[in-house]
PDB file of C-alpha atoms and ligand atoms in Angstrom:
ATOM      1  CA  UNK A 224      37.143 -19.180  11.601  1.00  0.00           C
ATOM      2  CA  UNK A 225      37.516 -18.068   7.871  1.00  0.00           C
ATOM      3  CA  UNK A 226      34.004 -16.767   7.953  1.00  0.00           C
ATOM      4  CA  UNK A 227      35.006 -14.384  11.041  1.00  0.00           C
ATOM      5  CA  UNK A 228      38.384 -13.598   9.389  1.00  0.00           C
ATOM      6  CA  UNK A 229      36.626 -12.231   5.868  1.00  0.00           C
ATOM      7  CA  UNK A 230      33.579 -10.371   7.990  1.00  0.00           C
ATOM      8  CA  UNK A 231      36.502  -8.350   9.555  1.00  0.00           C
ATOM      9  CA  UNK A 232      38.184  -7.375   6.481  1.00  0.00           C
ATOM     10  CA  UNK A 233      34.681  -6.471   5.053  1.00  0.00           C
ATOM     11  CA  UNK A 234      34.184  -4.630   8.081  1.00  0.00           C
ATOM     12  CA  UNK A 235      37.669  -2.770   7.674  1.00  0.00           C
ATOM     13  CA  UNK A 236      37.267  -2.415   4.050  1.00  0.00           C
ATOM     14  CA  UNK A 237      33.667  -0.790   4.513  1.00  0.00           C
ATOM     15  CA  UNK A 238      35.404   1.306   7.024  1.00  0.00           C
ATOM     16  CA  UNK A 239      37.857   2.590   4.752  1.00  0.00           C
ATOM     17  CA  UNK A 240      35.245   3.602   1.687  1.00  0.00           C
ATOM     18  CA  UNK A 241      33.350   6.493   0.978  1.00  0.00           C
ATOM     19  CA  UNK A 242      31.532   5.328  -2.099  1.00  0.00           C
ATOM     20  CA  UNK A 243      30.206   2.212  -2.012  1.00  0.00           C
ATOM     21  CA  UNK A 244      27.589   0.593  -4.658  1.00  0.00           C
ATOM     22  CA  UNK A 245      25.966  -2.377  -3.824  1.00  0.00           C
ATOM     23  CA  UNK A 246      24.702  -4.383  -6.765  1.00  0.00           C
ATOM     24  CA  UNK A 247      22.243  -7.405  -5.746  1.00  0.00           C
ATOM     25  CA  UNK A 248      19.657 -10.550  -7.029  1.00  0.00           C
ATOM     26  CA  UNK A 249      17.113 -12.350  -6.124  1.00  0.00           C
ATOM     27  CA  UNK A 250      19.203 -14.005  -2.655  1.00  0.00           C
ATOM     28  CA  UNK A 251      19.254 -10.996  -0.838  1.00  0.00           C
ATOM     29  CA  UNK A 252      15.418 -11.489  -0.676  1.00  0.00           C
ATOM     30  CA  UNK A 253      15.138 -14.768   0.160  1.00  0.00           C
ATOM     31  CA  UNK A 254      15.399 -13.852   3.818  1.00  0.00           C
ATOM     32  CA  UNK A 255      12.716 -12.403   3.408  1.00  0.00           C
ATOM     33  CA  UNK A 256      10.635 -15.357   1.834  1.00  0.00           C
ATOM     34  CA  UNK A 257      10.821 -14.511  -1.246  1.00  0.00           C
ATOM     35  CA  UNK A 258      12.234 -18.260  -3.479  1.00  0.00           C
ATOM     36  CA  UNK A 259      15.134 -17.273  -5.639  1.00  0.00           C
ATOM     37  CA  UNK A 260      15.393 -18.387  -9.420  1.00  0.00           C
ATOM     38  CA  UNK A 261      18.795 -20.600  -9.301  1.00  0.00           C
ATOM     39  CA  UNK A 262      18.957 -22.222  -6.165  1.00  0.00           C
ATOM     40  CA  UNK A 263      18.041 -25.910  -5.627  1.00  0.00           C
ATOM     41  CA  UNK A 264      14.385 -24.588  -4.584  1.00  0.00           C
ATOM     42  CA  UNK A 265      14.818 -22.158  -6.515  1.00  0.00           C
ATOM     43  CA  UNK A 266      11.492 -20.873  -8.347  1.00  0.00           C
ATOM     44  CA  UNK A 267      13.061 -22.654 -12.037  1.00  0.00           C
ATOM     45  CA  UNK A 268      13.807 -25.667 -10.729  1.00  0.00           C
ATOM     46  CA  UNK A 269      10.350 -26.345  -9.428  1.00  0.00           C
ATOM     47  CA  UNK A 270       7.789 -28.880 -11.757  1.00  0.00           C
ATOM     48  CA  UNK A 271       5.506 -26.497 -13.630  1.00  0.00           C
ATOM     49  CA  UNK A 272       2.982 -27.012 -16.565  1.00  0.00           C
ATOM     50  CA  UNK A 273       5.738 -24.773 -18.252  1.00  0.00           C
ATOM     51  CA  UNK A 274       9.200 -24.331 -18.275  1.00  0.00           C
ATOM     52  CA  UNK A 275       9.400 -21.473 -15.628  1.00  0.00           C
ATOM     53  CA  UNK A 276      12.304 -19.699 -16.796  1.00  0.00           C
ATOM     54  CA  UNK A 277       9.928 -19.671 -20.665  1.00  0.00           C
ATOM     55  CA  UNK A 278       6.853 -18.226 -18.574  1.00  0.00           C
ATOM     56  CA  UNK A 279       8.807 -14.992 -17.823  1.00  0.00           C
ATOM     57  CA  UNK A 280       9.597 -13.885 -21.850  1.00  0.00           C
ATOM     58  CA  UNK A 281       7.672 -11.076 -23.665  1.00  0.00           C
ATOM     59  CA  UNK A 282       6.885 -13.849 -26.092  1.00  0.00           C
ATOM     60  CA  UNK A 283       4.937 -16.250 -23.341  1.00  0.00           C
ATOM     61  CA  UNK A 284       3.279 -13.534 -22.142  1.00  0.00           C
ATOM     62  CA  UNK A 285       1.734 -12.481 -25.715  1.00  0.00           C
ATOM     63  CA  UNK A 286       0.735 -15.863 -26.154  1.00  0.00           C
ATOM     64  CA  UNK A 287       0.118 -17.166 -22.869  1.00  0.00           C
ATOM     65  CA  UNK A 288      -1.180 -13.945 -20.760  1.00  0.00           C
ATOM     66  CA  UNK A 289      -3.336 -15.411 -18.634  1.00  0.00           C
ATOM     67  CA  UNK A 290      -1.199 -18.458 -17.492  1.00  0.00           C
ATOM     68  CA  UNK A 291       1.323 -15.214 -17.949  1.00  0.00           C
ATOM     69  CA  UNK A 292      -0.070 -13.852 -15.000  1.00  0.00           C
ATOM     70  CA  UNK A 293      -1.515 -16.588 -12.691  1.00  0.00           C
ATOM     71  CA  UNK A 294       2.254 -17.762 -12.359  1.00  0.00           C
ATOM     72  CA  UNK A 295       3.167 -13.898 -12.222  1.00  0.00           C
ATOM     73  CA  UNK A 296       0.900 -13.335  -9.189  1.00  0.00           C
ATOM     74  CA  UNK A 297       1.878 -16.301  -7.388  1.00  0.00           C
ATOM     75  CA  UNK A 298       5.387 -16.515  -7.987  1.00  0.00           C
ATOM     76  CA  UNK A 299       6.668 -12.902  -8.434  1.00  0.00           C
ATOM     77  CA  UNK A 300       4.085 -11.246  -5.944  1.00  0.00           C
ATOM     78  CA  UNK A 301       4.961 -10.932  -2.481  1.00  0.00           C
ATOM     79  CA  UNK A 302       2.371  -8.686  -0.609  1.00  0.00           C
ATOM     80  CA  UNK A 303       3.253  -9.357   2.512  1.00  0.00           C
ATOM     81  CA  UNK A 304       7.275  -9.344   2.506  1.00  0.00           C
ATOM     82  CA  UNK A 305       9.073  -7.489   4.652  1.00  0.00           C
ATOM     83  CA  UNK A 306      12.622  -6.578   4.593  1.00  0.00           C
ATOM     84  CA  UNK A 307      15.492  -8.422   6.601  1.00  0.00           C
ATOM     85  CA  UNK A 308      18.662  -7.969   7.321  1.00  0.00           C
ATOM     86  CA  UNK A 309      20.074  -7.292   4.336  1.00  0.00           C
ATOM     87  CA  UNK A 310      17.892  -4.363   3.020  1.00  0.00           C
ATOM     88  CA  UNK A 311      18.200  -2.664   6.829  1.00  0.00           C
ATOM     89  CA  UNK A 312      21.706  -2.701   6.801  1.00  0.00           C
ATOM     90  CA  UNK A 313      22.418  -1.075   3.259  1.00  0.00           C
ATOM     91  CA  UNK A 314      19.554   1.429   3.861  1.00  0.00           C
ATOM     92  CA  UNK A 315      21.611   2.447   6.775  1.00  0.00           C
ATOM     93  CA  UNK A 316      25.168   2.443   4.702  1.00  0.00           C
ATOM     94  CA  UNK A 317      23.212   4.949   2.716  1.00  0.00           C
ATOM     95  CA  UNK A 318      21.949   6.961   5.475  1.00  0.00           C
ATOM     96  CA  UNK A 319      25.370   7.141   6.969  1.00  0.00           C
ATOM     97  CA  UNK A 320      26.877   8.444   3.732  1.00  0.00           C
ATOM     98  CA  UNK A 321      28.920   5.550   2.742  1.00  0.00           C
ATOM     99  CA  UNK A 322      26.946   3.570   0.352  1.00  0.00           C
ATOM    100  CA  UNK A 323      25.896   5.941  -2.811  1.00  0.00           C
ATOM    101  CA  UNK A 324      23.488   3.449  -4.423  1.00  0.00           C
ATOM    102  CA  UNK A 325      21.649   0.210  -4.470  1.00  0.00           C
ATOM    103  CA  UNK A 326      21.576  -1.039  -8.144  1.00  0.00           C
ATOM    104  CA  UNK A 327      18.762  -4.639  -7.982  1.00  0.00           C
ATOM    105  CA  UNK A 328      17.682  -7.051 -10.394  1.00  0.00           C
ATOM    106  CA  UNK A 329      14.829  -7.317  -7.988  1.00  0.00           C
ATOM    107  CA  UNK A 330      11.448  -6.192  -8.794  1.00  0.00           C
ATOM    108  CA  UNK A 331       9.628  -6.467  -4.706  1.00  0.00           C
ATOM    109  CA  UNK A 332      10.784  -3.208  -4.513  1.00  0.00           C
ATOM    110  CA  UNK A 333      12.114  -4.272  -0.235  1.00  0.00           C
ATOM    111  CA  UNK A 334      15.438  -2.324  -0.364  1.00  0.00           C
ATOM    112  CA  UNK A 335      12.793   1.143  -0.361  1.00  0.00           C
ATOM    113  CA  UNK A 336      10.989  -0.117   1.817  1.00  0.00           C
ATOM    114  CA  UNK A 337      13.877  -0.345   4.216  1.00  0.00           C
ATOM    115  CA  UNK A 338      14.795   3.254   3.271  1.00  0.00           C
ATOM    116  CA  UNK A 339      17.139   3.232   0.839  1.00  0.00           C
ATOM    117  CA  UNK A 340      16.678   5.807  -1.754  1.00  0.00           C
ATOM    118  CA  UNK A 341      19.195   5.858  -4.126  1.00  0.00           C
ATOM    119  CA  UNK A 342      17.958   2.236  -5.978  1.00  0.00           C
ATOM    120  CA  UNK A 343      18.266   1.237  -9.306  1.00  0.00           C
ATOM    121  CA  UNK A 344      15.878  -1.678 -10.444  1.00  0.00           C
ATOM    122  CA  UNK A 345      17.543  -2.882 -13.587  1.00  0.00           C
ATOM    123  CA  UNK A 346      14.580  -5.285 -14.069  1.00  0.00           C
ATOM    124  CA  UNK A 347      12.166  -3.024 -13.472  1.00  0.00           C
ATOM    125  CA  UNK A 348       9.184  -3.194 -10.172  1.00  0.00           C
ATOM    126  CA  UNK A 349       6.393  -5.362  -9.644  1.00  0.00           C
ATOM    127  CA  UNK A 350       5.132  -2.292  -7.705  1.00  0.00           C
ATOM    128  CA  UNK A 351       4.626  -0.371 -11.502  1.00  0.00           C
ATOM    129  CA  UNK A 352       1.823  -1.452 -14.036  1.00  0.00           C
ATOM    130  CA  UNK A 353       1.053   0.130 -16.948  1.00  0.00           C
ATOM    131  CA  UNK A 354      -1.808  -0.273 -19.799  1.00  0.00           C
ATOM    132  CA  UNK A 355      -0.147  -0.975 -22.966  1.00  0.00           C
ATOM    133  CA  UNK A 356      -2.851   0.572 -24.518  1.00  0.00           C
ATOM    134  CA  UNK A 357      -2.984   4.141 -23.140  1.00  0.00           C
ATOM    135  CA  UNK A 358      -0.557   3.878 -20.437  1.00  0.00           C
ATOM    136  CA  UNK A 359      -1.925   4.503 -17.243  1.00  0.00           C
ATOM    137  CA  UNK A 360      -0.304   3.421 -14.413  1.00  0.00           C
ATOM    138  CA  UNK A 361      -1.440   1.017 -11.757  1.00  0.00           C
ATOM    139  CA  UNK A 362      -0.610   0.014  -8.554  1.00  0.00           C
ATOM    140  CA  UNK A 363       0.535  -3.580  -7.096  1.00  0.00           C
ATOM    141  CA  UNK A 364      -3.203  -4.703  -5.502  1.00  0.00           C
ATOM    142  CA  UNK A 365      -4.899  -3.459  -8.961  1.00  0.00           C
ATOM    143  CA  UNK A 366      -2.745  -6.459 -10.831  1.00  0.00           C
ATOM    144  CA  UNK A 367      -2.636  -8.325  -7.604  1.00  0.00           C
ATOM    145  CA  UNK A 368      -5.861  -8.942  -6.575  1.00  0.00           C
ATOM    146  CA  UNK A 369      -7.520  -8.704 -10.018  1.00  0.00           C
ATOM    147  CA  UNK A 370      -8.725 -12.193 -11.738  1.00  0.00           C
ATOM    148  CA  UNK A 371      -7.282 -13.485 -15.113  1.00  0.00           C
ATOM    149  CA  UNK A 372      -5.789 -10.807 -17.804  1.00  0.00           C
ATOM    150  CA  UNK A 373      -5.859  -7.505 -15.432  1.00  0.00           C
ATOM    151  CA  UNK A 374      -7.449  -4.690 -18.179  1.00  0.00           C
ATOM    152  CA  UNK A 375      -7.685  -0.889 -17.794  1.00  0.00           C
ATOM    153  CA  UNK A 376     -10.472   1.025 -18.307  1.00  0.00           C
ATOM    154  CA  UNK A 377      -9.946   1.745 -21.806  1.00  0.00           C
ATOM    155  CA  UNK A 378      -9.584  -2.449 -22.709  1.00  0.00           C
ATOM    156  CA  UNK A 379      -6.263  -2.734 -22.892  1.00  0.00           C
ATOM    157  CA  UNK A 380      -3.864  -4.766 -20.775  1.00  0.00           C
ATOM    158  CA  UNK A 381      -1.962  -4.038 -17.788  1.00  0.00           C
ATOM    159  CA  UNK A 382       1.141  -5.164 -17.706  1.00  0.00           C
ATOM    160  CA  UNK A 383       4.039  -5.343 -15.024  1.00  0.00           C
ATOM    161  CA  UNK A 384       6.630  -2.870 -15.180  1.00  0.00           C
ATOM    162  CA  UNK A 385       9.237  -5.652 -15.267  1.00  0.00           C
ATOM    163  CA  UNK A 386      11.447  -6.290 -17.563  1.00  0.00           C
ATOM    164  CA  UNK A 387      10.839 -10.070 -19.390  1.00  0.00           C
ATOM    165  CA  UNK A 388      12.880 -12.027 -21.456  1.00  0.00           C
ATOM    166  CA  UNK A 389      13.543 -10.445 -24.823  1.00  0.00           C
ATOM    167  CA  UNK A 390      12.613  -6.899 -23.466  1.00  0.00           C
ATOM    168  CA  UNK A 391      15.178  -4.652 -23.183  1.00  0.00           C
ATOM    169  CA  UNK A 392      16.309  -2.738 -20.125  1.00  0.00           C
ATOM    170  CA  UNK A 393      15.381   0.861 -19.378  1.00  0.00           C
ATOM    171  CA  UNK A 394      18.189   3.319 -20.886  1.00  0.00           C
ATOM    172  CA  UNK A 395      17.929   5.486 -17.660  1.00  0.00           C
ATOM    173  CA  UNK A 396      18.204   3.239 -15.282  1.00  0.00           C
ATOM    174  CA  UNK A 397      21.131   1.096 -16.954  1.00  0.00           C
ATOM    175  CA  UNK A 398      23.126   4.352 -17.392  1.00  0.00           C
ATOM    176  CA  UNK A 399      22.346   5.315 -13.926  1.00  0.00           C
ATOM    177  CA  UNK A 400      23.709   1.822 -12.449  1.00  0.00           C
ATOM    178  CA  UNK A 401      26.443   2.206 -14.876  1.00  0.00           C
ATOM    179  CA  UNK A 402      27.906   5.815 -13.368  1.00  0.00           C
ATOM    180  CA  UNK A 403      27.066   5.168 -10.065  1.00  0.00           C
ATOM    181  CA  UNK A 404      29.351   1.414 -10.876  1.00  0.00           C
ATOM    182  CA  UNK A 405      32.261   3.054 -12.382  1.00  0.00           C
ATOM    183  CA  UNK A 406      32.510   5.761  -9.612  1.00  0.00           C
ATOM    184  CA  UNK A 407      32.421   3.534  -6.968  1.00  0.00           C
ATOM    185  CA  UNK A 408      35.161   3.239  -4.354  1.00  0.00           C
ATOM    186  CA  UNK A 409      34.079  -0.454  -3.223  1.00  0.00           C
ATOM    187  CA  UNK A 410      31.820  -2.684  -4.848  1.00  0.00           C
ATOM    188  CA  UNK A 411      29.484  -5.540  -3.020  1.00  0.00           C
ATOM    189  CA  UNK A 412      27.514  -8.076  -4.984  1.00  0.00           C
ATOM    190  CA  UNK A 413      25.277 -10.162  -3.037  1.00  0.00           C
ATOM    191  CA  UNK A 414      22.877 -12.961  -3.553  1.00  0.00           C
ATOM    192  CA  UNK A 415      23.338 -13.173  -7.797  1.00  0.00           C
ATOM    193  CA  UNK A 416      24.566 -16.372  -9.891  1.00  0.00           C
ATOM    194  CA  UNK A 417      25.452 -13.278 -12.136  1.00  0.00           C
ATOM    195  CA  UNK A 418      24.342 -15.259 -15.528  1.00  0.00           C
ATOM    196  CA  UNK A 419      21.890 -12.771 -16.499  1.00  0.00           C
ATOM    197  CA  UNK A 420      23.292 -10.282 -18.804  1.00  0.00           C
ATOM    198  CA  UNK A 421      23.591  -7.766 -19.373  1.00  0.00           C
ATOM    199  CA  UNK A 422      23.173  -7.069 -15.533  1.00  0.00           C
ATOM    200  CA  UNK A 423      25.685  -9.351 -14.776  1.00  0.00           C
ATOM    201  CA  UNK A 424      28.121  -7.594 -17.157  1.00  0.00           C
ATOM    202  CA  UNK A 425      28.001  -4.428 -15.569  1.00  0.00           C
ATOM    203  CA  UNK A 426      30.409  -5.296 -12.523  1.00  0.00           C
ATOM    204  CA  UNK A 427      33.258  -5.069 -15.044  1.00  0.00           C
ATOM    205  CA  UNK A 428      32.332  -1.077 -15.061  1.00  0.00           C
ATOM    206  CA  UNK A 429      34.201  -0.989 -11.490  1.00  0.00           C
ATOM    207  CA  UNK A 430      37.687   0.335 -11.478  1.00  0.00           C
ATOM    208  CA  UNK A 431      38.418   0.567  -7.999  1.00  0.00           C
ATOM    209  CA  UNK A 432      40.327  -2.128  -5.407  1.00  0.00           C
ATOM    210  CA  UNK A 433      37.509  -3.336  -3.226  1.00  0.00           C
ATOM    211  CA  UNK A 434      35.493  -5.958  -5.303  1.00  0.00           C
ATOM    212  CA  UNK A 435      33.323  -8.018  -2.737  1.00  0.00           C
ATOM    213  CA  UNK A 436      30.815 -10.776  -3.363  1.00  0.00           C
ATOM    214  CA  UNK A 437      28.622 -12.275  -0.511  1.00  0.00           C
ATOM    215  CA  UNK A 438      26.523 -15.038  -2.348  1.00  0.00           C
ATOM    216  CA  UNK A 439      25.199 -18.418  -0.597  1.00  0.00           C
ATOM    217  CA  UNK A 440      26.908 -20.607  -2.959  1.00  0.00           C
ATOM    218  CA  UNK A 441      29.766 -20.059  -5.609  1.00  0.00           C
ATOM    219  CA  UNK A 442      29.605 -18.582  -9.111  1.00  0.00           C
ATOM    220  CA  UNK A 443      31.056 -19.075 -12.175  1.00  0.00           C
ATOM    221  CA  UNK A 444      32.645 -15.182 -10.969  1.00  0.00           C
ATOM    222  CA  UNK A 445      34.006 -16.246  -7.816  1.00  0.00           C
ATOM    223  CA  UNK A 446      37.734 -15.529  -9.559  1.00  0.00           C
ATOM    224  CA  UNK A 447      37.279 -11.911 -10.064  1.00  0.00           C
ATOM    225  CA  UNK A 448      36.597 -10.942  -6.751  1.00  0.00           C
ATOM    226  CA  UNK A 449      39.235  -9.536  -3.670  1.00  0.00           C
ATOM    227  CA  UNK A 450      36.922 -11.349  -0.932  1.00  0.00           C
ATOM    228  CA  UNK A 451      34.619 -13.887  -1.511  1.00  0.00           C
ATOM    229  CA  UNK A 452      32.203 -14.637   1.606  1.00  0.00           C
ATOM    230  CA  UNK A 453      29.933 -17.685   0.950  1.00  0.00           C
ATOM    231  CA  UNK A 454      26.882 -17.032   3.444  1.00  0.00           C
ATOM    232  CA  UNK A 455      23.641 -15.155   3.690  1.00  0.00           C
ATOM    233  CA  UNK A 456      23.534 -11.483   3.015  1.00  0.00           C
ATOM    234  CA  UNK A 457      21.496 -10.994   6.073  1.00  0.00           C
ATOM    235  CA  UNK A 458      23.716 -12.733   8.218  1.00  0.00           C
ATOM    236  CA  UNK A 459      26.991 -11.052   7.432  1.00  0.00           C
ATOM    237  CA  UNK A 460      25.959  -7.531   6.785  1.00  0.00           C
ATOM    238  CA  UNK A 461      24.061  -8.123  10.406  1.00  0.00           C
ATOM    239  CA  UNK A 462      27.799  -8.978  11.725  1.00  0.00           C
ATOM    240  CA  UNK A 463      29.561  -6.143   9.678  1.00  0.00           C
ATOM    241  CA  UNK A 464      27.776  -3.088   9.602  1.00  0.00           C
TER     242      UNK A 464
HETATM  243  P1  OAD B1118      19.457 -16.386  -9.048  1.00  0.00           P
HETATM  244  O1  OAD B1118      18.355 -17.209  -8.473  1.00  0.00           O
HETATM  245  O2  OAD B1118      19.982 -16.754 -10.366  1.00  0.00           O
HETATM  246  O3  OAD B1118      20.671 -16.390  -8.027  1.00  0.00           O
HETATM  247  C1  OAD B1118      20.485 -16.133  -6.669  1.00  0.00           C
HETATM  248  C2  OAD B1118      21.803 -16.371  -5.965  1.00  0.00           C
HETATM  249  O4  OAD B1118      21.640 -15.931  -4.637  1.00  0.00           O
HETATM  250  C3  OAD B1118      22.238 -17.830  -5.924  1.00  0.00           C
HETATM  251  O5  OAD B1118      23.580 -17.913  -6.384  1.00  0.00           O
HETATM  252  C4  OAD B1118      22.138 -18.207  -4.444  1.00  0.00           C
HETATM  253  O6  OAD B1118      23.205 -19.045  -4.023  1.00  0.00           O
HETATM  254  C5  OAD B1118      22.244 -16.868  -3.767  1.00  0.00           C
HETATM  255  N1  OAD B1118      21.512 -16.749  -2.497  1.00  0.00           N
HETATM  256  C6  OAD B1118      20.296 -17.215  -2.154  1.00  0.00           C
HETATM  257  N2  OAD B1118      19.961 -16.839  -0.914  1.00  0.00           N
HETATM  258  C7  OAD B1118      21.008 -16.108  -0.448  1.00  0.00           C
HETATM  259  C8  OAD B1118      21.283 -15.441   0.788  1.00  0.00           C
HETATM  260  N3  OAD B1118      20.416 -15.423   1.791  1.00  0.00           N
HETATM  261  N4  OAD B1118      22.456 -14.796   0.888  1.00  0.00           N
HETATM  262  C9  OAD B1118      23.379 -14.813  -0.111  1.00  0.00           C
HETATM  263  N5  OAD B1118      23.172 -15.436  -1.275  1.00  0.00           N
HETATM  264  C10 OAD B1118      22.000 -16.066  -1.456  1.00  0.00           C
HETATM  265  O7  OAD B1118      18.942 -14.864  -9.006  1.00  0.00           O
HETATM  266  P2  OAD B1118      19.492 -13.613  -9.829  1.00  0.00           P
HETATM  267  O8  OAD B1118      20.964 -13.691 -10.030  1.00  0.00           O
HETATM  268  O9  OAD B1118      18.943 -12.416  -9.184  1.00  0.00           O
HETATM  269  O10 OAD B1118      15.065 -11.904 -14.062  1.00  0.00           O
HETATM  270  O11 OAD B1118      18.786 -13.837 -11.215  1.00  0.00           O
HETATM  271  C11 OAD B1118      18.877 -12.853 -12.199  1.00  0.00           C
HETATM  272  C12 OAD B1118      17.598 -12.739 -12.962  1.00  0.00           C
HETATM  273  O12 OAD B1118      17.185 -14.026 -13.424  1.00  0.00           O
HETATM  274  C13 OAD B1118      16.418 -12.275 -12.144  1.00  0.00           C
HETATM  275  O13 OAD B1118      16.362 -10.881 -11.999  1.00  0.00           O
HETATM  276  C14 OAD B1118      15.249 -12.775 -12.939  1.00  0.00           C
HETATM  277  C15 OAD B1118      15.750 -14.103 -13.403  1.00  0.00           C
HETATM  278  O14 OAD B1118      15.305 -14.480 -14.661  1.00  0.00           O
HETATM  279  C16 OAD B1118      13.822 -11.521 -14.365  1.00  0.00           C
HETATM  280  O15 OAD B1118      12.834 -11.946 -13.818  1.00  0.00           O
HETATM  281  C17 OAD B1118      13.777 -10.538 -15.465  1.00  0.00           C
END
């Protein structure tokens, strides 16, 4: 089976590495439950008083904040998610010294919770709030399980620390992913159409030979990688690590 011939090589190319980043979307959570945003159920494909992709710019959510955040809380919050396959197996690359980071464009903040500590959340964590007033920070059940516009105690509004349309990544974090990219020995992208820059444009920081992507269904990248494997995350990394 092709499927069983490219989990070997992963498995012998993992084998072989000694610094391996791991850059991931929205797929390697939807074993988890969590909808992607691309796929054919994925969350902007769905019929919605607004154009779903629209709902998630800075500019909806100045205009729009409370239909901002009733599709933020039901769409984007998972308070019950736990983390499959996918997340247990990197967090234990990591713990075994082989896998030097976890870069995400996912905000559920699951690959921590499976222990993985080196993570870089290039769009930001639904886990963060912050008043954009006076900045205090807030935790996921204050925005959660608030009702309409969440406020702070001073008046002004809590927002998500996750990074919207038209807002601009966090320097820290992107040079972080960047390094960590760039120094790499092997590099596995999983569950990403890679169309959202500039995250997607950071894979072309990797210099080394192993270039891996695991993704349910092709991308418009599919070319630039050694081994393609089109399956679930979970599944495969379940089989090869
Ligand atoms: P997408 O929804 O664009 O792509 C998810 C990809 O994962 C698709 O190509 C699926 O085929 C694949 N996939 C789904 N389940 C999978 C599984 N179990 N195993 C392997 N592959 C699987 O999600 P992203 O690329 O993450 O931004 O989207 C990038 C950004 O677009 C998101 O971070 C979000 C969105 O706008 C913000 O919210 C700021």
């Amino acid at each position: 089976m092709i499927l069983q011939d490219s989990v070997l090589k992963l498995k012998n190319m993992i084998s072989e590495s000694r610094n391996i980043v791991f850059f991931g979307g929205a797929g390697v959570s939807t074993e988890s439950g969590i909808k992607d945003f691309r796929s054919a159920d994925g969350i902007y494909m769905m019929d919605y008083k607004f154009p779903p992709e629209s709902v998630l710019s800075h500019t909806f959510f100045k205009k729009h904040t409370e239909e901002f955040f009733d599709f933020y809380r039901k769409y984007l919050c998972f308070p019950d998610a736990k983390p499959n396959m996918a997340h247990i197996k990197l967090a234990e690359l990591e713990n075994q010294g082989k896998l030097k980071a976890v870069i995400t464009q996912n905000v559920d903040g699951l690959h921590q919770l499976a222990g993985s500590n080196t993570v870089y959340e290039l769009h930001g964590s639904a886990l963060r709030n912050y008043c954009t007033k006076c900045g205090k920070f807030y935790d996921f059940d204050f925005v959660y399980k608030s009702n309409g516009v969440p406020k702070c105690e001073c008046g002004g509004i809590v927002k998500p620390d996750v990074v919207l349309y038209e807002e601009g990544l966090d320097n820290d974090t992107v040079e972080n992913a960047v390094n960590a990219i760039a120094n790499a020995d092997m590099l596995i992208v999983a569950g990403t159409s890679l169309t959202v820059y500039p995250a997607a444009g950071f894979i072309r920081y990797f210099s080394g030979d192993k270039l891996v992507l695991i993704n349910k269904d092709s991308t418009a990248m599919d070319e630039k990688f050694g081994l393609v494997i089109h399956g679930k995350i979970g599944e495969v990394l379940k089989e090869t690590v």
